[in-house]
Amino acid sequence: MNILILGANGFIGSHLSEAILTQTDWSVFAIDLAQNKLEKCLSSERFHFFLGDIIKQKEWVTEQIKRCDVILPLVAIATPAAYVQNPLSVFELDFEANLAIIRQCVRYKKRIIFPSTSEVYGMSTDTEFDEEKSNLVTGPIHKERWIYSTSKQLLDRVIYAYGKHQGLSYTLFRPFNWYGPKLDDIFNPKQGGSRVLTQFIGNLLRGENIMLVGGGGQQRCFTYIDDGIRALIKIIENKNNASHQQIFNVGNPQENISIRGLAELLIGLIKHYPQYANNVNKTQLIDVDAAQYYGAGYQDVQLRVPAIHKASEFLNWQPIINLEKGLRKTLDFYLNPHRC
Ligand code: UGA
């Protein structure tokens, strides 16, 4: 198979490219603005990389869509601070640019595997979010955080409709707080500049206080990247057509932890890296108001647990890496790179 990955240098794209090249005989055609996360892929004869921007390189993208069997459009802004600060950029890239790609997949009858998001469930009050049953609940328009969730939700609906009415072959997958090596830049000191895990690791290394938004009682189910990628490979394989026109939550319901609990766990783990122990001891956990941290347009999700019976049944997939093991692997990558 020829697989097209748009945004191959991103967190998911880089891990997926590497997994495809090492575990399968498929070829990868790929584009991104940078290539710093692809060092292990670039030397492979089956990796065909183009350094560029999907919005500017439209002809290249169209050629590859025609050439490839499966298309994964992974280009998106995915950090909550950006949803509030740059909602229109989120709309233009996450929605508009991706809609154009989806339409080309319809036009050239190509299979698309599209990243939906756990964020589509928003503030649903369900104790487990179910792909087929849960309501998708977002806040009022002035709560701009929801532009990401609703952009993705509308694309989910568009893809579903193209599938149902025009035969588009698709799979939607919903990552639940995937984390691991190469997530975000831990050296980006900007508050909200990255997702919570990388933000906290950066805070601890620099001896800065950790900001617990709203007191840190909100919970997330952190899912190690290798578990997520295993699900994606199964989705691409599509054995017995199991992923055809389906939506899958891909998350780890066992590893539900509060944000305060995550901070405490990280403090305990990073203390074992002697070069950082001093700075970690300087760090305090500070409660901060959400509007003060992110701006008035922010609204949070208190509980976000995936139902994964569908992925388990259709894909024969279960997450197998627990949070502590996954965090150790992640910290080894960031803090001890020579060991990776
Ligand atoms: C994330 C992002 O929207 C996407 O990466 C993705 O689509 C989705 O969820 C997912 O991966 O499932 P969220 O979990 O809210 O959303 O984003 P984080 O930045 O990782 O924040 C998690 C929680 O930590 C939030 O409640 C946030 O308020 C809190 N937080 C964040 C802090 O308490 N302190 C910080 O310094 C940063």
GROMACS .gro file of C-alpha atoms and ligand atoms in nm:
model
  377
    1MET     CA    1   0.000   0.000   0.000
    2ASN     CA    2   0.099   0.359  -0.054
    3ILE     CA    3   0.011   0.574   0.247
    4LEU     CA    4  -0.004   0.954   0.230
    5ILE     CA    5   0.065   1.132   0.559
    6LEU     CA    6   0.004   1.506   0.561
    7GLY     CA    7   0.181   1.650   0.865
    8ALA     CA    8   0.428   1.363   0.898
    9ASN     CA    9   0.660   1.559   1.128
   10GLY     CA   10   0.390   1.604   1.391
   11PHE     CA   11   0.354   1.396   1.705
   12ILE     CA   12   0.124   1.130   1.557
   13GLY     CA   13   0.263   1.155   1.203
   14SER     CA   14   0.623   1.097   1.306
   15HIS     CA   15   0.543   0.794   1.522
   16LEU     CA   16   0.310   0.651   1.258
   17SER     CA   17   0.567   0.695   0.979
   18GLU     CA   18   0.829   0.514   1.184
   19ALA     CA   19   0.592   0.230   1.276
   20ILE     CA   20   0.483   0.179   0.914
   21LEU     CA   21   0.842   0.165   0.792
   22THR     CA   22   0.954  -0.081   1.060
   23GLN     CA   23   0.645  -0.303   1.089
   24THR     CA   24   0.502  -0.320   0.737
   25ASP     CA   25   0.609  -0.324   0.372
   26TRP     CA   26   0.399  -0.018   0.286
   27SER     CA   27   0.545   0.299   0.136
   28VAL     CA   28   0.492   0.639   0.292
   29PHE     CA   29   0.451   0.963   0.097
   30ALA     CA   30   0.478   1.253   0.336
   31ILE     CA   31   0.486   1.630   0.366
   32ASP     CA   32   0.554   1.869   0.651
   33LEU     CA   33   0.701   2.211   0.722
   34ALA     CA   34   0.989   2.054   0.914
   35GLN     CA   35   1.165   1.719   0.940
   36ASN     CA   36   1.329   1.723   1.283
   37LYS     CA   37   1.117   1.435   1.417
   38LEU     CA   38   1.176   1.213   1.116
   39GLU     CA   39   1.545   1.133   1.150
   40LYS     CA   40   1.475   0.758   1.163
   41CYS     CA   41   1.254   0.768   0.851
   42LEU     CA   42   1.442   0.989   0.608
   43SER     CA   43   1.698   0.725   0.513
   44SER     CA   44   1.435   0.465   0.421
   45GLU     CA   45   1.379   0.395   0.052
   46ARG     CA   46   1.008   0.359   0.126
   47PHE     CA   47   0.982   0.709   0.276
   48HIS     CA   48   0.918   0.982   0.018
   49PHE     CA   49   0.931   1.316   0.196
   50PHE     CA   50   0.853   1.663   0.068
   51LEU     CA   51   0.946   1.965   0.280
   52GLY     CA   52   0.658   2.208   0.233
   53ASP     CA   53   0.322   2.351   0.329
   54ILE     CA   54   0.000   2.167   0.232
   55ILE     CA   55  -0.171   2.500   0.170
   56LYS     CA   56   0.098   2.626  -0.070
   57GLN     CA   57   0.188   2.294  -0.232
   58LYS     CA   58  -0.161   2.209  -0.357
   59GLU     CA   59  -0.040   2.045  -0.678
   60TRP     CA   60   0.198   1.816  -0.494
   61VAL     CA   61  -0.077   1.718  -0.252
   62THR     CA   62  -0.322   1.641  -0.534
   63GLU     CA   63  -0.064   1.428  -0.716
   64GLN     CA   64   0.001   1.224  -0.402
   65ILE     CA   65  -0.370   1.179  -0.328
   66LYS     CA   66  -0.406   1.035  -0.679
   67ARG     CA   67  -0.103   0.809  -0.628
   68CYS     CA   68  -0.182   0.677  -0.278
   69ASP     CA   69  -0.432   0.423  -0.144
   70VAL     CA   70  -0.489   0.567   0.202
   71ILE     CA   71  -0.478   0.933   0.305
   72LEU     CA   72  -0.411   1.053   0.661
   73PRO     CA   73  -0.452   1.431   0.692
   74LEU     CA   74  -0.279   1.496   1.026
   75VAL     CA   75  -0.214   1.869   0.988
   76ALA     CA   76  -0.387   2.064   1.265
   77ILE     CA   77  -0.340   2.308   1.551
   78ALA     CA   78  -0.412   2.102   1.867
   79THR     CA   79  -0.313   2.313   2.170
   80PRO     CA   80  -0.603   2.460   2.373
   81ALA     CA   81  -0.434   2.799   2.428
   82ALA     CA   82  -0.434   2.846   2.050
   83TYR     CA   83  -0.808   2.775   2.028
   84VAL     CA   84  -0.868   3.078   2.249
   85GLN     CA   85  -0.592   3.305   2.114
   86ASN     CA   86  -0.613   3.222   1.741
   87PRO     CA   87  -0.955   3.072   1.676
   88LEU     CA   88  -0.957   3.180   1.312
   89SER     CA   89  -0.624   3.008   1.243
   90VAL     CA   90  -0.771   2.694   1.397
   91PHE     CA   91  -1.072   2.724   1.168
   92GLU     CA   92  -0.862   2.795   0.857
   93LEU     CA   93  -0.617   2.512   0.907
   94ASP     CA   94  -0.808   2.247   1.100
   95PHE     CA   95  -1.136   2.297   0.914
   96GLU     CA   96  -1.089   2.469   0.578
   97ALA     CA   97  -0.759   2.315   0.470
   98ASN     CA   98  -0.876   1.969   0.574
   99LEU     CA   99  -1.213   2.005   0.405
  100ALA     CA  100  -1.030   2.056   0.075
  101ILE     CA  101  -0.836   1.733   0.131
  102ILE     CA  102  -1.153   1.542   0.223
  103ARG     CA  103  -1.318   1.661  -0.099
  104GLN     CA  104  -1.022   1.539  -0.303
  105CYS     CA  105  -1.052   1.198  -0.139
  106VAL     CA  106  -1.418   1.194  -0.246
  107ARG     CA  107  -1.327   1.306  -0.597
  108TYR     CA  108  -1.050   1.051  -0.649
  109LYS     CA  109  -1.231   0.776  -0.452
  110LYS     CA  110  -0.954   0.737  -0.194
  111ARG     CA  111  -0.977   0.596   0.153
  112ILE     CA  112  -0.936   0.861   0.424
  113ILE     CA  113  -0.840   0.801   0.786
  114PHE     CA  114  -0.919   1.122   0.966
  115PRO     CA  115  -0.824   1.239   1.315
  116SER     CA  116  -1.136   1.340   1.498
  117THR     CA  117  -1.077   1.418   1.866
  118SER     CA  118  -1.188   1.342   2.220
  119GLU     CA  119  -1.275   1.713   2.228
  120VAL     CA  120  -1.586   1.653   2.016
  121TYR     CA  121  -1.759   1.510   2.325
  122GLY     CA  122  -1.687   1.840   2.499
  123MET     CA  123  -1.867   1.869   2.831
  124SER     CA  124  -2.083   1.560   2.779
  125THR     CA  125  -2.193   1.437   3.122
  126ASP     CA  126  -2.153   1.069   3.031
  127THR     CA  127  -1.919   0.879   3.257
  128GLU     CA  128  -1.781   0.710   2.944
  129PHE     CA  129  -1.793   0.868   2.599
  130ASP     CA  130  -1.948   0.634   2.344
  131GLU     CA  131  -1.898   0.683   1.969
  132GLU     CA  132  -2.257   0.586   1.887
  133LYS     CA  133  -2.452   0.717   2.186
  134SER     CA  134  -2.292   1.016   2.357
  135ASN     CA  135  -2.415   1.367   2.294
  136LEU     CA  136  -2.157   1.619   2.181
  137VAL     CA  137  -2.181   1.914   2.420
  138THR     CA  138  -2.010   2.249   2.376
  139GLY     CA  139  -2.047   2.593   2.535
  140PRO     CA  140  -2.174   2.930   2.413
  141ILE     CA  141  -2.012   3.103   2.114
  142HIS     CA  142  -1.808   3.344   2.327
  143LYS     CA  143  -1.634   3.041   2.476
  144GLU     CA  144  -1.396   3.026   2.182
  145ARG     CA  145  -1.222   2.713   2.306
  146TRP     CA  146  -1.491   2.512   2.130
  147ILE     CA  147  -1.390   2.623   1.779
  148TYR     CA  148  -1.155   2.324   1.763
  149SER     CA  149  -1.414   2.076   1.886
  150THR     CA  150  -1.686   2.206   1.657
  151SER     CA  151  -1.455   2.233   1.353
  152LYS     CA  152  -1.363   1.870   1.402
  153GLN     CA  153  -1.725   1.773   1.473
  154LEU     CA  154  -1.848   1.929   1.149
  155LEU     CA  155  -1.574   1.752   0.954
  156ASP     CA  156  -1.680   1.425   1.122
  157ARG     CA  157  -2.035   1.492   1.005
  158VAL     CA  158  -1.922   1.587   0.655
  159ILE     CA  159  -1.711   1.273   0.624
  160TYR     CA  160  -1.994   1.059   0.757
  161ALA     CA  161  -2.234   1.212   0.504
  162TYR     CA  162  -1.990   1.164   0.215
  163GLY     CA  163  -1.962   0.802   0.328
  164LYS     CA  164  -2.333   0.743   0.355
  165HIS     CA  165  -2.446   0.932   0.045
  166GLN     CA  166  -2.148   0.914  -0.190
  167GLY     CA  167  -1.966   0.599  -0.082
  168LEU     CA  168  -1.654   0.761   0.067
  169SER     CA  169  -1.437   0.502   0.237
  170TYR     CA  170  -1.335   0.647   0.574
  171THR     CA  171  -1.241   0.581   0.934
  172LEU     CA  172  -1.259   0.846   1.207
  173PHE     CA  173  -1.034   0.796   1.508
  174ARG     CA  174  -1.056   0.994   1.832
  175PRO     CA  175  -0.732   1.015   2.029
  176PHE     CA  176  -0.777   1.063   2.404
  177ASN     CA  177  -0.481   1.262   2.535
  178TRP     CA  178  -0.212   1.067   2.353
  179TYR     CA  179   0.133   1.141   2.491
  180GLY     CA  180   0.490   1.022   2.458
  181PRO     CA  181   0.824   1.121   2.309
  182LYS     CA  182   0.812   1.406   2.055
  183LEU     CA  183   0.478   1.543   2.184
  184ASP     CA  184   0.558   1.915   2.215
  185ASP     CA  185   0.869   2.119   2.276
  186ILE     CA  186   0.935   2.103   2.652
  187PHE     CA  187   1.167   2.402   2.619
  188ASN     CA  188   0.884   2.630   2.510
  189PRO     CA  189   0.847   2.841   2.825
  190LYS     CA  190   0.522   3.006   2.712
  191GLN     CA  191   0.229   2.929   2.944
  192GLY     CA  192  -0.021   2.722   2.749
  193GLY     CA  193   0.239   2.685   2.471
  194SER     CA  194   0.203   2.308   2.477
  195ARG     CA  195  -0.024   2.040   2.614
  196VAL     CA  196  -0.036   1.976   2.985
  197LEU     CA  197   0.222   1.698   3.011
  198THR     CA  198   0.496   1.876   2.821
  199GLN     CA  199   0.403   2.202   2.995
  200PHE     CA  200   0.451   2.040   3.337
  201ILE     CA  201   0.776   1.865   3.241
  202GLY     CA  202   0.914   2.201   3.118
  203ASN     CA  203   0.801   2.376   3.438
  204LEU     CA  204   0.973   2.115   3.654
  205LEU     CA  205   1.301   2.123   3.460
  206ARG     CA  206   1.318   2.499   3.491
  207GLY     CA  207   1.221   2.497   3.860
  208GLU     CA  208   0.905   2.696   3.784
  209ASN     CA  209   0.578   2.660   3.969
  210ILE     CA  210   0.314   2.437   3.814
  211MET     CA  211  -0.016   2.610   3.740
  212LEU     CA  212  -0.318   2.393   3.818
  213VAL     CA  213  -0.599   2.540   3.612
  214GLY     CA  214  -0.919   2.547   3.816
  215GLY     CA  215  -0.741   2.362   4.099
  216GLY     CA  216  -0.641   2.058   3.890
  217GLY     CA  217  -0.940   1.838   3.984
  218GLN     CA  218  -1.031   1.779   3.617
  219GLN     CA  219  -0.939   1.435   3.488
  220ARG     CA  220  -0.789   1.293   3.170
  221CYS     CA  221  -0.717   0.942   3.047
  222PHE     CA  222  -0.362   0.961   2.917
  223THR     CA  223  -0.285   0.718   2.637
  224TYR     CA  224   0.069   0.620   2.543
  225ILE     CA  225   0.155   0.688   2.180
  226ASP     CA  226   0.259   0.328   2.101
  227ASP     CA  227  -0.088   0.207   2.202
  228GLY     CA  228  -0.245   0.471   1.977
  229ILE     CA  229  -0.020   0.383   1.684
  230ARG     CA  230  -0.103   0.012   1.721
  231ALA     CA  231  -0.469   0.102   1.680
  232LEU     CA  232  -0.390   0.316   1.376
  233ILE     CA  233  -0.196   0.038   1.205
  234LYS     CA  234  -0.494  -0.193   1.257
  235ILE     CA  235  -0.725   0.073   1.118
  236ILE     CA  236  -0.506   0.111   0.808
  237GLU     CA  237  -0.481  -0.270   0.766
  238ASN     CA  238  -0.861  -0.286   0.770
  239LYS     CA  239  -0.873  -0.665   0.810
  240ASN     CA  240  -1.217  -0.800   0.713
  241ASN     CA  241  -1.319  -0.441   0.642
  242ALA     CA  242  -1.335  -0.390   1.021
  243SER     CA  243  -1.261  -0.018   1.013
  244HIS     CA  244  -1.461   0.070   0.703
  245GLN     CA  245  -1.693   0.367   0.773
  246GLN     CA  246  -1.641   0.345   1.147
  247ILE     CA  247  -1.558   0.584   1.432
  248PHE     CA  248  -1.321   0.466   1.706
  249ASN     CA  249  -1.228   0.613   2.040
  250VAL     CA  250  -0.862   0.537   2.097
  251GLY     CA  251  -0.783   0.594   2.462
  252ASN     CA  252  -0.693   0.431   2.789
  253PRO     CA  253  -0.990   0.433   3.030
  254GLN     CA  254  -0.783   0.257   3.301
  255GLU     CA  255  -0.548   0.552   3.332
  256ASN     CA  256  -0.788   0.821   3.444
  257ILE     CA  257  -0.602   1.072   3.659
  258SER     CA  258  -0.661   1.426   3.783
  259ILE     CA  259  -0.432   1.698   3.654
  260ARG     CA  260  -0.311   1.753   4.012
  261GLY     CA  261  -0.239   1.379   4.034
  262LEU     CA  262  -0.040   1.399   3.710
  263ALA     CA  263   0.169   1.686   3.849
  264GLU     CA  264   0.242   1.489   4.167
  265LEU     CA  265   0.333   1.177   3.973
  266LEU     CA  266   0.573   1.374   3.753
  267ILE     CA  267   0.738   1.536   4.052
  268GLY     CA  268   0.803   1.192   4.199
  269LEU     CA  269   0.941   1.056   3.872
  270ILE     CA  270   1.163   1.351   3.774
  271LYS     CA  271   1.327   1.354   4.118
  272HIS     CA  272   1.505   1.037   4.004
  273TYR     CA  273   1.696   1.233   3.738
  274PRO     CA  274   1.980   1.375   3.951
  275GLN     CA  275   2.048   1.671   3.721
  276TYR     CA  276   1.692   1.799   3.770
  277ALA     CA  277   1.617   1.701   4.133
  278ASN     CA  278   1.715   2.045   4.268
  279ASN     CA  279   1.483   2.233   4.037
  280VAL     CA  280   1.197   1.993   4.105
  281ASN     CA  281   1.229   2.066   4.476
  282LYS     CA  282   1.178   2.438   4.405
  283THR     CA  283   0.846   2.375   4.230
  284GLN     CA  284   0.515   2.443   4.401
  285LEU     CA  285   0.167   2.356   4.283
  286ILE     CA  286  -0.035   2.676   4.243
  287ASP     CA  287  -0.411   2.688   4.182
  288VAL     CA  288  -0.496   2.932   3.905
  289ASP     CA  289  -0.823   3.054   3.765
  290ALA     CA  290  -0.895   2.921   3.414
  291ALA     CA  291  -0.983   3.264   3.273
  292GLN     CA  292  -0.663   3.408   3.417
  293TYR     CA  293  -0.450   3.131   3.264
  294TYR     CA  294  -0.612   3.087   2.922
  295GLY     CA  295  -0.839   3.394   2.884
  296ALA     CA  296  -1.215   3.442   2.910
  297GLY     CA  297  -1.287   3.226   2.605
  298TYR     CA  298  -1.175   2.907   2.781
  299GLN     CA  299  -1.397   2.641   2.928
  300ASP     CA  300  -1.274   2.309   3.062
  301VAL     CA  301  -1.372   1.943   3.044
  302GLN     CA  302  -1.397   1.783   3.389
  303LEU     CA  303  -1.417   1.414   3.297
  304ARG     CA  304  -1.314   1.251   2.969
  305VAL     CA  305  -1.319   0.873   2.971
  306PRO     CA  306  -1.339   0.678   2.645
  307ALA     CA  307  -1.558   0.373   2.593
  308ILE     CA  308  -1.331   0.141   2.398
  309HIS     CA  309  -1.548  -0.167   2.353
  310LYS     CA  310  -1.587  -0.079   1.986
  311ALA     CA  311  -1.212  -0.068   1.914
  312SER     CA  312  -1.169  -0.382   2.120
  313GLU     CA  313  -1.436  -0.571   1.929
  314PHE     CA  314  -1.376  -0.445   1.574
  315LEU     CA  315  -0.999  -0.405   1.583
  316ASN     CA  316  -0.904  -0.650   1.857
  317TRP     CA  317  -0.721  -0.361   2.023
  318GLN     CA  318  -0.657  -0.274   2.388
  319PRO     CA  319  -0.411  -0.027   2.539
  320ILE     CA  320  -0.131  -0.212   2.720
  321ILE     CA  321   0.103   0.057   2.852
  322ASN     CA  322   0.009   0.201   3.190
  323LEU     CA  323   0.063   0.565   3.280
  324GLU     CA  324   0.367   0.520   3.498
  325LYS     CA  325   0.549   0.312   3.237
  326GLY     CA  326   0.452   0.553   2.960
  327LEU     CA  327   0.567   0.853   3.161
  328ARG     CA  328   0.901   0.687   3.233
  329LYS     CA  329   0.955   0.623   2.862
  330THR     CA  330   0.857   0.982   2.783
  331LEU     CA  331   1.086   1.127   3.049
  332ASP     CA  332   1.373   0.909   2.928
  333PHE     CA  333   1.326   1.055   2.582
  334TYR     CA  334   1.319   1.416   2.697
  335LEU     CA  335   1.563   1.404   2.988
  336ASN     CA  336   1.797   1.126   2.893
  337PRO     CA  337   1.804   1.124   2.513
  338HIS     CA  338   2.111   0.901   2.482
  339ARG     CA  339   1.913   0.614   2.636
  340CYS     CA  340   1.654   0.614   2.354
  341UGA     C1  341  -0.651   1.830   2.443
  341UGA     C2  342  -0.622   1.912   2.320
  341UGA     O1  343  -0.736   1.982   2.278
  341UGA     C3  344  -0.579   1.827   2.206
  341UGA     O2  345  -0.445   1.795   2.220
  341UGA     C4  346  -0.657   1.702   2.183
  341UGA     O3  347  -0.747   1.711   2.077
  341UGA     C5  348  -0.731   1.648   2.300
  341UGA     O4  349  -0.734   1.721   2.418
  341UGA     C6  350  -0.676   1.510   2.334
  341UGA     O5  351  -0.555   1.490   2.325
  341UGA     O6  352  -0.755   1.425   2.374
  341UGA     P1  353  -0.692   1.906   2.689
  341UGA     O7  354  -0.683   1.768   2.744
  341UGA     O8  355  -0.786   1.997   2.759
  341UGA     O9  356  -0.728   1.906   2.536
  341UGA    O10  357  -0.550   1.977   2.680
  341UGA     P2  358  -0.422   1.990   2.773
  341UGA    O11  359  -0.350   2.113   2.731
  341UGA    O12  360  -0.339   1.868   2.768
  341UGA    O13  361  -0.480   2.017   2.919
  341UGA     C7  362  -0.529   1.917   3.002
  341UGA     C8  363  -0.579   1.980   3.130
  341UGA    O14  364  -0.470   2.034   3.202
  341UGA     C9  365  -0.678   2.095   3.110
  341UGA    O15  366  -0.781   2.083   3.205
  341UGA    C10  367  -0.596   2.220   3.139
  341UGA    O16  368  -0.673   2.326   3.190
  341UGA    C11  369  -0.497   2.168   3.241
  341UGA     N1  370  -0.368   2.243   3.246
  341UGA    C12  371  -0.296   2.266   3.134
  341UGA    C13  372  -0.322   2.288   3.370
  341UGA    O17  373  -0.386   2.268   3.475
  341UGA     N2  374  -0.203   2.357   3.375
  341UGA    C14  375  -0.129   2.381   3.263
  341UGA    O18  376  -0.020   2.443   3.275
  341UGA    C15  377  -0.176   2.333   3.140
   0.00000   0.00000   0.00000
